Backbone as a ProteinNet text record, in pm:
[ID]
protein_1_A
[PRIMARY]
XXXXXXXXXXXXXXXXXXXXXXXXXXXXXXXXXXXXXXXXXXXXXXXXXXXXXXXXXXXXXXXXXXXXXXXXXXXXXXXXXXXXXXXXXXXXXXXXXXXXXXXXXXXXXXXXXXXXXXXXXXXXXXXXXXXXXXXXXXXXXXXXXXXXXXXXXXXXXXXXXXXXXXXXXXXXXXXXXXXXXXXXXXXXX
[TERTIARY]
-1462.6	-1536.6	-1640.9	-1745.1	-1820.5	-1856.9	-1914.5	-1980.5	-2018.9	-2169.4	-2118.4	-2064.7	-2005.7	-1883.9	-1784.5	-1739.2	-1620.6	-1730.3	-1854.8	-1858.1	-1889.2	-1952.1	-1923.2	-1789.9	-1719.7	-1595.8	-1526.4	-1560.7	-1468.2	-1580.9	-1709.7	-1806.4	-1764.4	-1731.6	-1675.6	-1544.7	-1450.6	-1300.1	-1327.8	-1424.5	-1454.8	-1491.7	-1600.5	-1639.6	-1592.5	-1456.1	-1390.9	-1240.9	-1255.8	-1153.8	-1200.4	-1352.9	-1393.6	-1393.6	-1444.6	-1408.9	-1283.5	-1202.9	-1021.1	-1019.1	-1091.8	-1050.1	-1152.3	-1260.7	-1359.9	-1294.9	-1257.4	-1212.3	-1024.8	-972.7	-859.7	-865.1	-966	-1054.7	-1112.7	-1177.9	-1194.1	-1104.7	-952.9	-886.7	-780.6	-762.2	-756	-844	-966.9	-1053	-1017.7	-1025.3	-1015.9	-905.4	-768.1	-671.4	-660.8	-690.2	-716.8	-789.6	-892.8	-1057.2	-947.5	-872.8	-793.4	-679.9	-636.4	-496.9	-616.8	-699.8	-749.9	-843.2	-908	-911.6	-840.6	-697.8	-601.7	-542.7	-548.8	-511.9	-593.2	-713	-835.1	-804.7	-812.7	-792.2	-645	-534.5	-413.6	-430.9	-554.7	-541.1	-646	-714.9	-855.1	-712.3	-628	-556.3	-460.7	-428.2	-325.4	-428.3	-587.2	-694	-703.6	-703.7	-707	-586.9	-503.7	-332.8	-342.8	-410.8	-408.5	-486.1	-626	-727	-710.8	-627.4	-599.3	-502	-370.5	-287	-321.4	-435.8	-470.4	-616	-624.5	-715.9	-580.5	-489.6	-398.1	-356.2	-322.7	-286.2	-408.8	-475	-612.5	-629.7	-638.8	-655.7	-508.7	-406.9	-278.2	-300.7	-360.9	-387.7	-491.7	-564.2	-676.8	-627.5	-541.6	-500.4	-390.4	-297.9	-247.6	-314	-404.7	-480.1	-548	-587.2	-687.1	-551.1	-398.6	-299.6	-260.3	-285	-269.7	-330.9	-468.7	-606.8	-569.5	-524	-552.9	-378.7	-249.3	-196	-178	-255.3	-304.1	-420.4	-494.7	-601.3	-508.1	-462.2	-335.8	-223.1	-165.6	-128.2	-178	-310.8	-354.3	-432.6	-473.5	-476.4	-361	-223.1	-112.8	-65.1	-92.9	-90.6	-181.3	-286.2	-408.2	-369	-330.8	-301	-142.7	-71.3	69.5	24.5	-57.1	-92.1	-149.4	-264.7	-319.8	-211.7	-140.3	-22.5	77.2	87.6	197.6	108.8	-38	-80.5	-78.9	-91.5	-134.7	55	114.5	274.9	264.8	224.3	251.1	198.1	50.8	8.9	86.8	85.3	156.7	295.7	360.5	485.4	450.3	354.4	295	279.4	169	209.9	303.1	460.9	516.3	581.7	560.6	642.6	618.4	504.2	454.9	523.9	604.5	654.2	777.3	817.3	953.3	1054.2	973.1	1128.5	1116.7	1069.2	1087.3	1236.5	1212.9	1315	1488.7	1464.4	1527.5	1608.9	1488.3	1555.2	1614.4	1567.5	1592.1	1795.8	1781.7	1884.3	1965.6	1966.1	2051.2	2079.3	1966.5	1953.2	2084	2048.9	2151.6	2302.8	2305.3	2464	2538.3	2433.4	2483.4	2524.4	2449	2522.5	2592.3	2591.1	2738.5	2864.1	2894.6	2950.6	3057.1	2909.9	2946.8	3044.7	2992.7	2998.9	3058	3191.1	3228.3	3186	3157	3094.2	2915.2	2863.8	2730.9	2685.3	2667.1	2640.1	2490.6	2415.9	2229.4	2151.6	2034.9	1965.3	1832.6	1746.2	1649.4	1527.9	1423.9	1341.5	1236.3	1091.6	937.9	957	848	803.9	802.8	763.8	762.1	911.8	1031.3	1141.2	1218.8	1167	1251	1294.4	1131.1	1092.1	1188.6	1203.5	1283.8	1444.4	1491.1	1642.2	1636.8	1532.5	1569.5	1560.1	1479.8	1464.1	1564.2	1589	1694.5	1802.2	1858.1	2002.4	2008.3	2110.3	2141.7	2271.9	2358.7	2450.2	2448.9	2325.3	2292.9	2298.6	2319.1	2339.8	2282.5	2278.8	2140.1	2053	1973.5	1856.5	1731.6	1652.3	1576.3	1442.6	1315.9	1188.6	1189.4	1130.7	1186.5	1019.2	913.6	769.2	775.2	857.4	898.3	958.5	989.3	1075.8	932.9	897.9	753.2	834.7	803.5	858.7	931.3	1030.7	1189.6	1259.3	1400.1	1510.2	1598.1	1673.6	1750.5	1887.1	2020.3	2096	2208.7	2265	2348.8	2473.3	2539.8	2719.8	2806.2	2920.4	3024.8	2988.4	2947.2	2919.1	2774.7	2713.5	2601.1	2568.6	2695.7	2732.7	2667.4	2668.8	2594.7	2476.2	2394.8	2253.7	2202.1	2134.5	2116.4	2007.5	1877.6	1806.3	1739.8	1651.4	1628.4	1463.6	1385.1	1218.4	1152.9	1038.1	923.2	965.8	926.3	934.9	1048.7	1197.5	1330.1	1330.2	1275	1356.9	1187.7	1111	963.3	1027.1	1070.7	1165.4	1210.6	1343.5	1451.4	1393.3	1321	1273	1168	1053	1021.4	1059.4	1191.2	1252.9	1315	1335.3	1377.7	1317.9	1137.7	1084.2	918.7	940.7	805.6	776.4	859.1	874.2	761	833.5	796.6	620.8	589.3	507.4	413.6	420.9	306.8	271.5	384.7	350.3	267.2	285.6	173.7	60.3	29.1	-124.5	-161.4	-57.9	-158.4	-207.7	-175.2	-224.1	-347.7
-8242.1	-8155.7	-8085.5	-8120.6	-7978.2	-7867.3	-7804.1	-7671.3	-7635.3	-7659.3	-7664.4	-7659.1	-7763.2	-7763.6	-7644.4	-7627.8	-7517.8	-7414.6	-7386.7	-7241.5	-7247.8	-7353.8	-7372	-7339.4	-7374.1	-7399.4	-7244.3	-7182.3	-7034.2	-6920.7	-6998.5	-6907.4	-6883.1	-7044.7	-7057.3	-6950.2	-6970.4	-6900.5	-6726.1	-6690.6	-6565.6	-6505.9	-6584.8	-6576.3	-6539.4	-6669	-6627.9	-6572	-6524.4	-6392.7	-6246.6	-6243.7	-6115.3	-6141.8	-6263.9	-6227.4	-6199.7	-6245.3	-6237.6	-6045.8	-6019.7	-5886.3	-5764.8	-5829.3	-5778.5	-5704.3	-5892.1	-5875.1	-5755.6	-5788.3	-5688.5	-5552.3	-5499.4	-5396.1	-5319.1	-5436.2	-5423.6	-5421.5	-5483.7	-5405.3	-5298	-5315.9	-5126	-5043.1	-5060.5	-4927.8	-4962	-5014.5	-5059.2	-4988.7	-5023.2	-4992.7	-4819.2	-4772.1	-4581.8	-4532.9	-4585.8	-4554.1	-4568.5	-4643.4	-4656.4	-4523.2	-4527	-4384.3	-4225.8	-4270.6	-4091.9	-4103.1	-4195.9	-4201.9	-4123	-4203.1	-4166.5	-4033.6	-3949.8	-3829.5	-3768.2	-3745.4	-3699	-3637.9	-3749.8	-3772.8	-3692.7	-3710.4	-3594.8	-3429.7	-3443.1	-3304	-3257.8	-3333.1	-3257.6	-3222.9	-3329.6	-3295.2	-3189.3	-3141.1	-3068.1	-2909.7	-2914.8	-2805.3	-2780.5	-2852	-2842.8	-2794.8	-2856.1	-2757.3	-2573.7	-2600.9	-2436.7	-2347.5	-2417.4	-2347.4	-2314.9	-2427.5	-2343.6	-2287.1	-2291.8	-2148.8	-2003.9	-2033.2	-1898.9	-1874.9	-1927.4	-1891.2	-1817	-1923.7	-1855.2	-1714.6	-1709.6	-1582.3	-1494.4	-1528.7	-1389.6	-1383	-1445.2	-1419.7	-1338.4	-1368.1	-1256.7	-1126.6	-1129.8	-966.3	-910.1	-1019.9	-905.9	-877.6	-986.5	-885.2	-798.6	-793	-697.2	-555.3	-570.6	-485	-397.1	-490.6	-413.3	-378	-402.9	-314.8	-222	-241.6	-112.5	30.5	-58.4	68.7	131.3	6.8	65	149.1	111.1	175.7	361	326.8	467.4	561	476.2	563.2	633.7	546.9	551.1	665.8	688	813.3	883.2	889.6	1050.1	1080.2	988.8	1041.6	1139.4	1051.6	1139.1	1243.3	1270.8	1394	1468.4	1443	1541.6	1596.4	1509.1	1520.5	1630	1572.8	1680.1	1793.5	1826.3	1964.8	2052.7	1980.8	2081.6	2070.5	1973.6	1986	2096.7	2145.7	2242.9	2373.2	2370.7	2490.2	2586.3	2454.4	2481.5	2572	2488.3	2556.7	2668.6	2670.1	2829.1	2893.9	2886.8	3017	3013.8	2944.4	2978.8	3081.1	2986.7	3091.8	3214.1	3273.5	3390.1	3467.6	3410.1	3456.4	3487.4	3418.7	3434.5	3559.1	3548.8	3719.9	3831.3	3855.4	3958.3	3976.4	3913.7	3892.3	3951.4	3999.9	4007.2	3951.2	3812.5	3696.8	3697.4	3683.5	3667.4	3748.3	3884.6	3974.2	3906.7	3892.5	3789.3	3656.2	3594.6	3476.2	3526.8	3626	3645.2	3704.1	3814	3828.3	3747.1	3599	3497.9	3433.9	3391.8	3363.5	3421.2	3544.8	3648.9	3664.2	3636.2	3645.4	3476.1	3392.5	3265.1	3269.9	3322.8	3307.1	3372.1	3518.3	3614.1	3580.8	3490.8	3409.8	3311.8	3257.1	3130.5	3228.2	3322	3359.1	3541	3549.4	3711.8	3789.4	3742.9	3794.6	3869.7	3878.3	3881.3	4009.8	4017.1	4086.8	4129.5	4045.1	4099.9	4046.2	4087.9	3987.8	4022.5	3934.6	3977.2	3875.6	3943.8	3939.9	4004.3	3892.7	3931	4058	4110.9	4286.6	4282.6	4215.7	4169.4	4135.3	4079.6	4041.6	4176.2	4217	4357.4	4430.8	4443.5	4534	4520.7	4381.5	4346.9	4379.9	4359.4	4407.9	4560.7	4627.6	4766.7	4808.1	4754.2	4816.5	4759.6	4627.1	4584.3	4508.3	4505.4	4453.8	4560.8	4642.7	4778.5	4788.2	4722.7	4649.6	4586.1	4531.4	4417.8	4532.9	4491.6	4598.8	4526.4	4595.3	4574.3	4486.5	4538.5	4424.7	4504.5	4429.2	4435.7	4363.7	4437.5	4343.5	4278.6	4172.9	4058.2	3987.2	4019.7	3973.2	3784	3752.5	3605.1	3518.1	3585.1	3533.3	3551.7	3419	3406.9	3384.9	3481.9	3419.9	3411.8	3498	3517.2	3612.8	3506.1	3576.7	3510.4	3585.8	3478.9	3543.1	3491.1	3561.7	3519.5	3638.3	3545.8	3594.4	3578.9	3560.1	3511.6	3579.7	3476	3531.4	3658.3	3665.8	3599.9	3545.6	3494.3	3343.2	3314.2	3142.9	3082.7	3175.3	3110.2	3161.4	3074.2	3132.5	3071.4	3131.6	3048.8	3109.1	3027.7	3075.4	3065	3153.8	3093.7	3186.2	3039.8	3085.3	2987.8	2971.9	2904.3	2742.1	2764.9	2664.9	2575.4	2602.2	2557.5	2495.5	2547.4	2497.9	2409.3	2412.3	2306.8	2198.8	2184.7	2106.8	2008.8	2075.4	2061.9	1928.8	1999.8	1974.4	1816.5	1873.3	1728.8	1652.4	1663.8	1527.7	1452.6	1569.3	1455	1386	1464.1	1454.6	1325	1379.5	1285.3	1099.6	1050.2	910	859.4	974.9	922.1	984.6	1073.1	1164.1	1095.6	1060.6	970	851.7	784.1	652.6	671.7	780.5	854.4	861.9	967.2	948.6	845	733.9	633.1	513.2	559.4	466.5	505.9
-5852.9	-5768.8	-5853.3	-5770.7	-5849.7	-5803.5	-5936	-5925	-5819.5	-5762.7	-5617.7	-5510.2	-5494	-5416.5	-5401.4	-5541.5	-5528.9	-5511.8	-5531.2	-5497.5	-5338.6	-5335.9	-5151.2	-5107.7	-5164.2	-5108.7	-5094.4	-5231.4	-5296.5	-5168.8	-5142.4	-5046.9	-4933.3	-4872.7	-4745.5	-4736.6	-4824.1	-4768.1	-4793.6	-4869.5	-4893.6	-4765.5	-4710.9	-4593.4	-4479.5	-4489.2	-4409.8	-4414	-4505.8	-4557.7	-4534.5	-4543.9	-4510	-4378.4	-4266.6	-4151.6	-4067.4	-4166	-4112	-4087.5	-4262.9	-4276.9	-4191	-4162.6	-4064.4	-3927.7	-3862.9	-3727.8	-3760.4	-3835.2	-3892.8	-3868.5	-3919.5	-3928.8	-3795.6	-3708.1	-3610.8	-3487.8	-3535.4	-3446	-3441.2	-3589.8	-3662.5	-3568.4	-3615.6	-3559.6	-3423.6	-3338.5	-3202.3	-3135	-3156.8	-3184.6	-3215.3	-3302.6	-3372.2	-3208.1	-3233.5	-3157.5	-2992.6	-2935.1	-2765.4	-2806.1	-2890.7	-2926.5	-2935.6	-3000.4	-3001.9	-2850.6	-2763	-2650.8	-2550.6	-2560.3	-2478.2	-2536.3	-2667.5	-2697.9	-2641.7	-2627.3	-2572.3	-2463	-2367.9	-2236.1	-2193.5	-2295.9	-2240.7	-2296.5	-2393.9	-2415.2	-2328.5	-2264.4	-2153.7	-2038.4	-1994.6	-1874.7	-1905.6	-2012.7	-2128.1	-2085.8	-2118.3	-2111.7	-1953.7	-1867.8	-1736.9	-1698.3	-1689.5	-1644.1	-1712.4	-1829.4	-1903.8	-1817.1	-1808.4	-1700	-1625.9	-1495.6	-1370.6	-1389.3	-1504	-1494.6	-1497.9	-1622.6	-1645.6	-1518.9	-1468.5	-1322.8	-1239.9	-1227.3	-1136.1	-1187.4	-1303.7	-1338	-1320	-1386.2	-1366.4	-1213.8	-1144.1	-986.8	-968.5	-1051.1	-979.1	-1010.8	-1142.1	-1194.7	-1169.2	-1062.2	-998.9	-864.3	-818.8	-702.5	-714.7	-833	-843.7	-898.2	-976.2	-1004	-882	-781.1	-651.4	-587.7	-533.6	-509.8	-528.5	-678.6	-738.9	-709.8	-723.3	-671	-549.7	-458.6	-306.2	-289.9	-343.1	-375.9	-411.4	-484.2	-563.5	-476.7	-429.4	-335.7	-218.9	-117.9	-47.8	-50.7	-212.1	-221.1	-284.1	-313.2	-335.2	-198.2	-95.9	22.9	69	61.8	103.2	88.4	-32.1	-118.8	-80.6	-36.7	-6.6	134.9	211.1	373.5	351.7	264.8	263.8	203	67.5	46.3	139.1	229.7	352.7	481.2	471.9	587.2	548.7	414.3	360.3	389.7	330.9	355	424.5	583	692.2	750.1	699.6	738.6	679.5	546.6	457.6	570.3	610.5	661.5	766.8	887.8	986.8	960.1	877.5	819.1	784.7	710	692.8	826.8	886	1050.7	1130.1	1104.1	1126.1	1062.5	937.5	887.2	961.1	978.4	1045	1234	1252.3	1418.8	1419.5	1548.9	1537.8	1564.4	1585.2	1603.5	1429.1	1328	1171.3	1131.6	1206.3	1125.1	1270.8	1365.1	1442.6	1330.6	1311.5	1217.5	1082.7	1016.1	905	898.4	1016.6	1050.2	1087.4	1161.1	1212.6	1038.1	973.4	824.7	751.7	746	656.6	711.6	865.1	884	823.2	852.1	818	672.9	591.8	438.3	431.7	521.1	482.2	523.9	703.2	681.1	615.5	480.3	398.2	303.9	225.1	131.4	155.6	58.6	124.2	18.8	-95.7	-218.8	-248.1	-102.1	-176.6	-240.6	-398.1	-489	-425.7	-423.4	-428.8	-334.9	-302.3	-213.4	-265.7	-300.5	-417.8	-241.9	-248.9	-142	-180.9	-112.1	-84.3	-30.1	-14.2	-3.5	160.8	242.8	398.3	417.7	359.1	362.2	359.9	218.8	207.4	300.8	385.4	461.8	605.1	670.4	753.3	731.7	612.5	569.1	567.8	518.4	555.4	642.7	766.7	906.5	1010.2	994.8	1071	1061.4	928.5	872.8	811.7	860.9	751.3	689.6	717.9	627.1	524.7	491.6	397.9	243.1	174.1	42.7	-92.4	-176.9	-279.4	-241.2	-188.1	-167.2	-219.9	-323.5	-387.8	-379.9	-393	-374.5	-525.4	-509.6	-637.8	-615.7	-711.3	-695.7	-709.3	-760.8	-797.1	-675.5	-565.7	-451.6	-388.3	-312.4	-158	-17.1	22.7	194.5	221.9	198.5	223.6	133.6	80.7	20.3	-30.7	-198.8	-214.7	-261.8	-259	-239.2	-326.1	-400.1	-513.3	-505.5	-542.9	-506.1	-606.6	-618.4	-724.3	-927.6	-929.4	-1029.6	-1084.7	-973.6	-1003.9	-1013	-988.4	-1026	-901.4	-747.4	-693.1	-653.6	-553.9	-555.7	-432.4	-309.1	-219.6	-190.3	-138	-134.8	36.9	61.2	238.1	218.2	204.5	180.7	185.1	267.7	328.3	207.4	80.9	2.4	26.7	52.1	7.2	186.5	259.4	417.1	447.3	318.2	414.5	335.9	220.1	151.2	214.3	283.7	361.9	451.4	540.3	665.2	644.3	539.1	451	429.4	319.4	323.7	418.5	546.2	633.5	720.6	708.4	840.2	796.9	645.6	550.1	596.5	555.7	612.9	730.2	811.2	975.7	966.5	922.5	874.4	832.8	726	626.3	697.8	751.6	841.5	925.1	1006.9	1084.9	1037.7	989.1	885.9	845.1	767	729.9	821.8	967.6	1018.9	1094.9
[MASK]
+++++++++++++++++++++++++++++++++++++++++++++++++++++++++++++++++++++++++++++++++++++++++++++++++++++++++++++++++++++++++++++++++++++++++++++++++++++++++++++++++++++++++++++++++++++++++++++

């Protein structure tokens, strides 16, 4: 053989040794190039599932957020409507001190705790309260104007252990908690 020849020959298989290793190559890359494709493609659908979660969520925390608001607007309405609804009782109650069904109730008031209680030491009372125990409960004994007591009277017993009180604040209370519910539902509609 000659020279030639074999390098024909050593050309040819080179040839086609680099094309063995070409097309090899080519379906290596081919092969890589369809896997990071298809990684692609599950991490876009991987980015999409994330998106609309966090859409879904941000759409929950804006409508929980605007609940909140309207929540909150809602009761400081209520609050506004119960402070002038209390006011409006204070004064009336005020009005009422000045009557003589007041010293009427105050008296039905005062037999009911005396009544409860055979002990009563003191009766500590507003200056309008006072005024009703000295003119028309004259039985009633130490009773004292007390600048800290509004709109009534409060009455202690037992060495002091007990304490009962009967004044605009303690019976709108009373009457509130049982009457608020139905109340507010009212207003807020």
């Amino acid at each position: 053989m000659s020279v030639d020849k074999l390098l024909k020959t050593i050309k040819k298989e080179a040839e086609l040794q680099g094309k063995a290793i070409l097309e090899e190559a080519k379906e290596e890359s081919d092969k890589i190039l369809l896997s990071a494709e298809k990684k692609v493609l599950e991490m876009d659908a991987q980015i999409k599932k994330l998106n609309a979660e966090l859409d879904a969520k941000n759409e929950y925390l804006r409508i929980s957020r605007q609940t909140m608001f309207e929540r909150r607007q809602k009761t400081r309405l209520e609050n506004e409507y119960i402070k002038a609804f209390k006011s409006q009782c204070k004064f009336l109650y005020r009005e009422f001190m000045s009557s003589r069904e007041y010293a009427d109730f105050i008296h039905r008031e005062y037999r009911k705790i005396q009544n409860e209680l055979n002990d009563i030491e003191e009766i500590r009372a507003d200056a309008v309260t006072h005024g009703v125990f000295a003119k028309h409960i004259k039985d009633a004994k130490n009773v004292f104007v007390d600048e800290s007591i509004e709109d009534g009277f409060m009455v202690k017993a037992s060495k002091g252990k007990i304490k009962i009180s009967c004044n605009f604040e303690g019976r709108f209370e009373k009457v509130w908690a049982q009457t608020a519910p139905e109340f507010v539902d009212k207003l807020a509609r």
